[in-house]
Amino acid sequence: MTTTPTSARIGRLRAELRDDSALVATPTPRLTWTVVSDEPGWTQAAAELRSGDEVVRLDGADSVLVDWPFAPLEPSEVREIAVRAFSVDGRETAWSAPVAVEAGFLADGAWVARPIGLANPERPAQPVLLRRSFTVDRPVASARFYWTALGVAEPEVNGLPIDDSVLSPGWTSYRDRLVHESVDVTDLVVQGENVVGATLAGAWYTEKYGFFAFAERVYGDQPAFLGQLVIDYADGSSETIATDDSWSATGDFDVVDSGIYAGEHQDARRAVEGWSRAGTLHGTWTPAAVLPIETPVPEARVAPPVRRIDELSVVEVLASPSGGTILDFGQNLVGRLRLRVTGPRGTRLTLRHAEVLDEGELALRPLRNAASTDVFELAGDGEEVLEARFTFHGFRYAEIEGWPGAFDASSVTAVVLHTDMTRTGWFSSSHHQLDRLHENVVWGMRGNFLSIPTDCPQRDERLGWTGDLQVFSPTASFLYDCAGFLESWLRDLALEQTHTDGNVPMVVPSVLPGFAGPGAVAAWGDAATVVPWVMHERFGDRGILAAQYPSMRSWVDAVLRVSTDGLWSNTFQLGDWLDPAAPPDKPGDAKVDSDIVASAYLARSLRIVADTAALLGETADAAHYGDLAETSRAAFAAEYVTPAGRMMSDAPTAYALALRFDLVTDAAQRAALTKRLAELVRSGGYRIGTGFVGTPLVTDALADGGYLDAAARLLLQTENPSWLYPVTMGATTVWERWDSLLEDGSVNPGEMTSFNHYALGAVADWLHRTVAGLAPDAPGYRRLRIAPRPLTELDHAEARHETPYGLASVAWRRDGSTIAVTATVPANTTAVVSLPGLPETIVGAGTHEWFIEDVAGEAPRGPYGLDSTTAAIIDNPRAYRALLDAVAVHDAAKADTVRRETVWAESRTVRQSLMFTPPDLLADVEAALAAVDPA
């Protein structure tokens, strides 16, 4: 084919799912590349991939997770790959810059390292130094260190850290899966005597898990280290130095104790000088013990590790009522403090951490049994830089006790930690509180995507709750490239299922074996089906469906064993967890019946499994699970939906589930269900009436059914409970409870009160897809959906997302009586365009602009008075405000009661709602309402 040059170019080329490293965990890594082009409609017709002198041509438009076309990589092999693309009109890009692809795995049977640790530890979870000296007597071609731990470690070679990861190798389901690191240490190895070593602590492996006073160690009492240094010499020979009883160990060094929940104690006076360098060895060392622990053969890392990602300075120094020094970093974050301090030998610094203040002091009660305290004792030899190494904290505030001399806030820095994912999604609007909400969602994800997806990062929990991730995965996959992160966690989920007959534990890794027993729990266990499906939809990863399909099928089979005729009922459930109407001490007592939640999720997961089977070519399974999905859907509709379109549980979550999961297909019933949902949202004063399950669905259900204004009022509500109420209270992350901080500024008295829980932030996905209007219409955004629905309350909104094909964006802005919509469609993709008032169209790659009429919402229904319906009042924010203000002048408590207890409905009048109200107050309300301009 004759081709001509083009201005298009290759933007990015990578192997598999990591941006942070050239390492891959498979000998046949899939390849992804993007094309950057100003040429409208640029579409790939073919591509050529080059490895050395070998060039392979691939016809077609595929450019995302393309199968490896070369001979498989050998262990430790490094190849350079390049790509060029050819457009359908016969133009070719230049070759991309070569990209290194490095095999991070070992050959089968090559793992020989044994778990080692202290032979005679003095206390549980005792940190340890481990070392081994070796001699290099000839030129080295390459040296790689493969290592893992039951716990976390920081390896060194000749006194230098081998990389910049933190809390590695992270947390996995230890009995079934270990992840090994693969680090090129060639530049650290020298001729002559060398030392390889590691600082080891227990972290997740030795932590005590559980609630109240029932916490216990699930895995082990002491940490262990496994590693092997593989040296390839220039003469073709090779040497492996693996952990065994030839290593030395000491538990007497500067890291005295460390725990995820407790924090860390360091005593700089106990530092062992030169412990990982050749030369004189200081301290008391004994032979390391090979520990009698059976471990799975470690596998190469597929996800990025945790790293130091950001640093924040002190915003304000506060003096607490008790006389303490409290530092405010202005942002609830996850990480730890770094101190630069000079003081006398033995000076003891104590750091305590908290997310909020309570009457000017650190609010420590929400931490429950987590001390979250770091202690440092100074060596007294000039300026010392101190930072905990094997723990992390969730905090905005930190109290420092024992600082020597005058305190200098510039000497303290908050170090932000999380898995080193690439940011891929952004949202902005004309509404500053909405933008702050979105930023809170981002910070919540950052803090809780630390090795595994956790529920919270601060108290004695920090566990991989499956339900939280299930509802949040669409939002997460927009904000960050978390494909490798989620793939790693899903491997653990599938392995944990093998111990529970297909049931999915509520936390993964499973460390709460007694919590709720081994049974299936809807919305939590459905992470097994929903998360892989979301990853296929958002990242274009069909491979994750193939890998997880046995897990997906195992989950629905487990539920089918406890269901009857398509309905899942009368079993233990968490339901619509943390419905704001639930009592503080009974967060599962939602307005919606938990059987409705369970049966809805059964139907949804069966449909996902059927669709997955069809994609994978499992035709018999596709038919089998498709029939079961339809049976379950029909049973749900027959059992829980009246012919007139009312749910048996008259609660917003029930309607949202029926609508968003397509459990009701009759058009008239769907219209009635949506109408009733809108009535319920209005009757609640446009305040939130949903928990973990309903919250990600309710705005979609309203907007899809034609009630965009109701969805907007719900979204932008600032009264408690609402998404923006925490913003009005100064929140910088998403809270666990809608009212984690009460309106008087005090901390919610509930046992569960976290100020950094991302689940309720799942609404951000609606901001991206509907408010701004950017969504996938085919897996991996190969076809985009551009469908903004401008909210009356906003002047503009925009979403940008780095799709697997390149940067896509949608923005809209009001301009007089029109709304201008602009969109960027990446090369090699198309987009379906759905705009209000215009026919649906399809466009190709490039930048596009449209103008649509700014259609006003429903006209206000004034004039207003005591005989106005409460629905008319709540639908006009000015009338609503006038009513409450007029009552508050007479009785502030009564105004609050009116706000909370009024049913805002077409069938109720203001006069009826103010029954037994003094005449003078009624007269003032009448006058205040009459003065409201209905325009």
PDB file of N, CA and C in Angstrom, residues 116-130 221-223 247-252 270 284-292:
ATOM      1  N   ILE A 116      12.578 -15.648  55.865  1.00  0.00           N
ATOM      2  CA  ILE A 116      13.485 -15.535  56.998  1.00  0.00           C
ATOM      3  C   ILE A 116      13.044 -14.396  57.911  1.00  0.00           C
ATOM      4  N   GLY A 117      13.489 -14.467  59.151  1.00  0.00           N
ATOM      5  CA  GLY A 117      13.191 -13.428  60.125  1.00  0.00           C
ATOM      6  C   GLY A 117      14.025 -13.637  61.362  1.00  0.00           C
ATOM      7  N   LEU A 118      13.610 -13.020  62.454  1.00  0.00           N
ATOM      8  CA  LEU A 118      14.319 -13.160  63.723  1.00  0.00           C
ATOM      9  C   LEU A 118      14.155 -14.579  64.271  1.00  0.00           C
ATOM     10  N   ALA A 119      15.259 -15.140  64.779  1.00  0.00           N
ATOM     11  CA  ALA A 119      15.194 -16.482  65.356  1.00  0.00           C
ATOM     12  C   ALA A 119      14.483 -16.469  66.713  1.00  0.00           C
ATOM     13  N   ASN A 120      14.729 -15.408  67.497  1.00  0.00           N
ATOM     14  CA  ASN A 120      14.139 -15.335  68.835  1.00  0.00           C
ATOM     15  C   ASN A 120      13.594 -13.933  69.077  1.00  0.00           C
ATOM     16  N   PRO A 121      12.463 -13.602  68.475  1.00  0.00           N
ATOM     17  CA  PRO A 121      11.905 -12.257  68.665  1.00  0.00           C
ATOM     18  C   PRO A 121      11.525 -12.027  70.120  1.00  0.00           C
ATOM     19  N   GLU A 122      11.642 -10.773  70.539  1.00  0.00           N
ATOM     20  CA  GLU A 122      11.363 -10.419  71.928  1.00  0.00           C
ATOM     21  C   GLU A 122       9.913 -10.021  72.145  1.00  0.00           C
ATOM     22  N   ARG A 123       9.196  -9.677  71.063  1.00  0.00           N
ATOM     23  CA  ARG A 123       7.826  -9.197  71.197  1.00  0.00           C
ATOM     24  C   ARG A 123       7.102  -9.443  69.867  1.00  0.00           C
ATOM     25  N   PRO A 124       5.798  -9.466  69.890  1.00  0.00           N
ATOM     26  CA  PRO A 124       5.061  -9.677  68.645  1.00  0.00           C
ATOM     27  C   PRO A 124       5.344  -8.560  67.630  1.00  0.00           C
ATOM     28  N   ALA A 125       5.313  -8.928  66.380  1.00  0.00           N
ATOM     29  CA  ALA A 125       5.458  -7.981  65.273  1.00  0.00           C
ATOM     30  C   ALA A 125       6.719  -7.131  65.395  1.00  0.00           C
ATOM     31  N   GLN A 126       7.802  -7.739  65.792  1.00  0.00           N
ATOM     32  CA  GLN A 126       9.036  -6.985  66.007  1.00  0.00           C
ATOM     33  C   GLN A 126       9.713  -6.662  64.676  1.00  0.00           C
ATOM     34  N   PRO A 127       9.997  -5.392  64.387  1.00  0.00           N
ATOM     35  CA  PRO A 127      10.742  -5.048  63.171  1.00  0.00           C
ATOM     36  C   PRO A 127      12.146  -5.646  63.217  1.00  0.00           C
ATOM     37  N   VAL A 128      12.736  -5.812  62.048  1.00  0.00           N
ATOM     38  CA  VAL A 128      14.022  -6.508  61.992  1.00  0.00           C
ATOM     39  C   VAL A 128      14.851  -5.972  60.827  1.00  0.00           C
ATOM     40  N   LEU A 129      16.168  -5.971  61.037  1.00  0.00           N
ATOM     41  CA  LEU A 129      17.122  -5.743  59.954  1.00  0.00           C
ATOM     42  C   LEU A 129      17.675  -7.090  59.506  1.00  0.00           C
ATOM     43  N   LEU A 130      17.806  -7.264  58.198  1.00  0.00           N
ATOM     44  CA  LEU A 130      18.351  -8.492  57.624  1.00  0.00           C
ATOM     45  C   LEU A 130      19.430  -8.124  56.628  1.00  0.00           C
ATOM     46  N   ASP A 221       2.393 -13.724  63.742  1.00  0.00           N
ATOM     47  CA  ASP A 221       2.898 -12.874  64.821  1.00  0.00           C
ATOM     48  C   ASP A 221       4.151 -12.104  64.434  1.00  0.00           C
ATOM     49  N   GLN A 222       4.911 -12.640  63.475  1.00  0.00           N
ATOM     50  CA  GLN A 222       6.183 -12.026  63.108  1.00  0.00           C
ATOM     51  C   GLN A 222       6.272 -11.887  61.578  1.00  0.00           C
ATOM     52  N   PRO A 223       6.895 -10.818  61.117  1.00  0.00           N
ATOM     53  CA  PRO A 223       7.065 -10.654  59.673  1.00  0.00           C
ATOM     54  C   PRO A 223       8.156 -11.564  59.137  1.00  0.00           C
ATOM     55  N   TRP A 247      21.895 -15.580  56.047  1.00  0.00           N
ATOM     56  CA  TRP A 247      21.669 -14.157  56.306  1.00  0.00           C
ATOM     57  C   TRP A 247      21.767 -13.892  57.807  1.00  0.00           C
ATOM     58  N   SER A 248      22.016 -12.638  58.152  1.00  0.00           N
ATOM     59  CA  SER A 248      22.086 -12.227  59.553  1.00  0.00           C
ATOM     60  C   SER A 248      20.917 -11.310  59.876  1.00  0.00           C
ATOM     61  N   ALA A 249      20.559 -11.251  61.162  1.00  0.00           N
ATOM     62  CA  ALA A 249      19.397 -10.481  61.569  1.00  0.00           C
ATOM     63  C   ALA A 249      19.645  -9.801  62.899  1.00  0.00           C
ATOM     64  N   THR A 250      18.963  -8.683  63.096  1.00  0.00           N
ATOM     65  CA  THR A 250      18.934  -8.034  64.406  1.00  0.00           C
ATOM     66  C   THR A 250      17.598  -7.334  64.577  1.00  0.00           C
ATOM     67  N   GLY A 251      17.087  -7.386  65.787  1.00  0.00           N
ATOM     68  CA  GLY A 251      15.868  -6.662  66.119  1.00  0.00           C
ATOM     69  C   GLY A 251      16.142  -5.441  66.961  1.00  0.00           C
ATOM     70  N   ASP A 252      17.406  -5.105  67.127  1.00  0.00           N
ATOM     71  CA  ASP A 252      17.806  -3.972  67.965  1.00  0.00           C
ATOM     72  C   ASP A 252      18.297  -2.850  67.053  1.00  0.00           C
ATOM     73  N   ARG A 270      19.257   4.268  68.552  1.00  0.00           N
ATOM     74  CA  ARG A 270      19.496   2.845  68.317  1.00  0.00           C
ATOM     75  C   ARG A 270      19.870   2.548  66.872  1.00  0.00           C
ATOM     76  N   THR A 284      24.290  -5.986  67.461  1.00  0.00           N
ATOM     77  CA  THR A 284      24.224  -7.402  67.833  1.00  0.00           C
ATOM     78  C   THR A 284      23.457  -8.155  66.760  1.00  0.00           C
ATOM     79  N   TRP A 285      24.163  -9.015  66.054  1.00  0.00           N
ATOM     80  CA  TRP A 285      23.564  -9.756  64.952  1.00  0.00           C
ATOM     81  C   TRP A 285      23.614 -11.250  65.239  1.00  0.00           C
ATOM     82  N   THR A 286      22.588 -11.940  64.814  1.00  0.00           N
ATOM     83  CA  THR A 286      22.531 -13.398  64.941  1.00  0.00           C
ATOM     84  C   THR A 286      22.081 -13.970  63.598  1.00  0.00           C
ATOM     85  N   PRO A 287      22.309 -15.253  63.390  1.00  0.00           N
ATOM     86  CA  PRO A 287      21.834 -15.842  62.126  1.00  0.00           C
ATOM     87  C   PRO A 287      20.318 -15.701  61.986  1.00  0.00           C
ATOM     88  N   ALA A 288      19.880 -15.331  60.802  1.00  0.00           N
ATOM     89  CA  ALA A 288      18.444 -15.269  60.543  1.00  0.00           C
ATOM     90  C   ALA A 288      17.858 -16.669  60.593  1.00  0.00           C
ATOM     91  N   ALA A 289      16.607 -16.739  61.002  1.00  0.00           N
ATOM     92  CA  ALA A 289      15.912 -18.019  61.054  1.00  0.00           C
ATOM     93  C   ALA A 289      15.095 -18.212  59.786  1.00  0.00           C
ATOM     94  N   VAL A 290      15.200 -19.409  59.219  1.00  0.00           N
ATOM     95  CA  VAL A 290      14.277 -19.772  58.146  1.00  0.00           C
ATOM     96  C   VAL A 290      12.972 -20.189  58.815  1.00  0.00           C
ATOM     97  N   LEU A 291      11.919 -19.441  58.567  1.00  0.00           N
ATOM     98  CA  LEU A 291      10.679 -19.617  59.302  1.00  0.00           C
ATOM     99  C   LEU A 291       9.832 -20.729  58.689  1.00  0.00           C
ATOM    100  N   PRO A 292       9.177 -21.510  59.521  1.00  0.00           N
ATOM    101  CA  PRO A 292       8.375 -22.644  59.020  1.00  0.00           C
ATOM    102  C   PRO A 292       7.019 -22.177  58.504  1.00  0.00           C
TER     103      PRO A 292
END
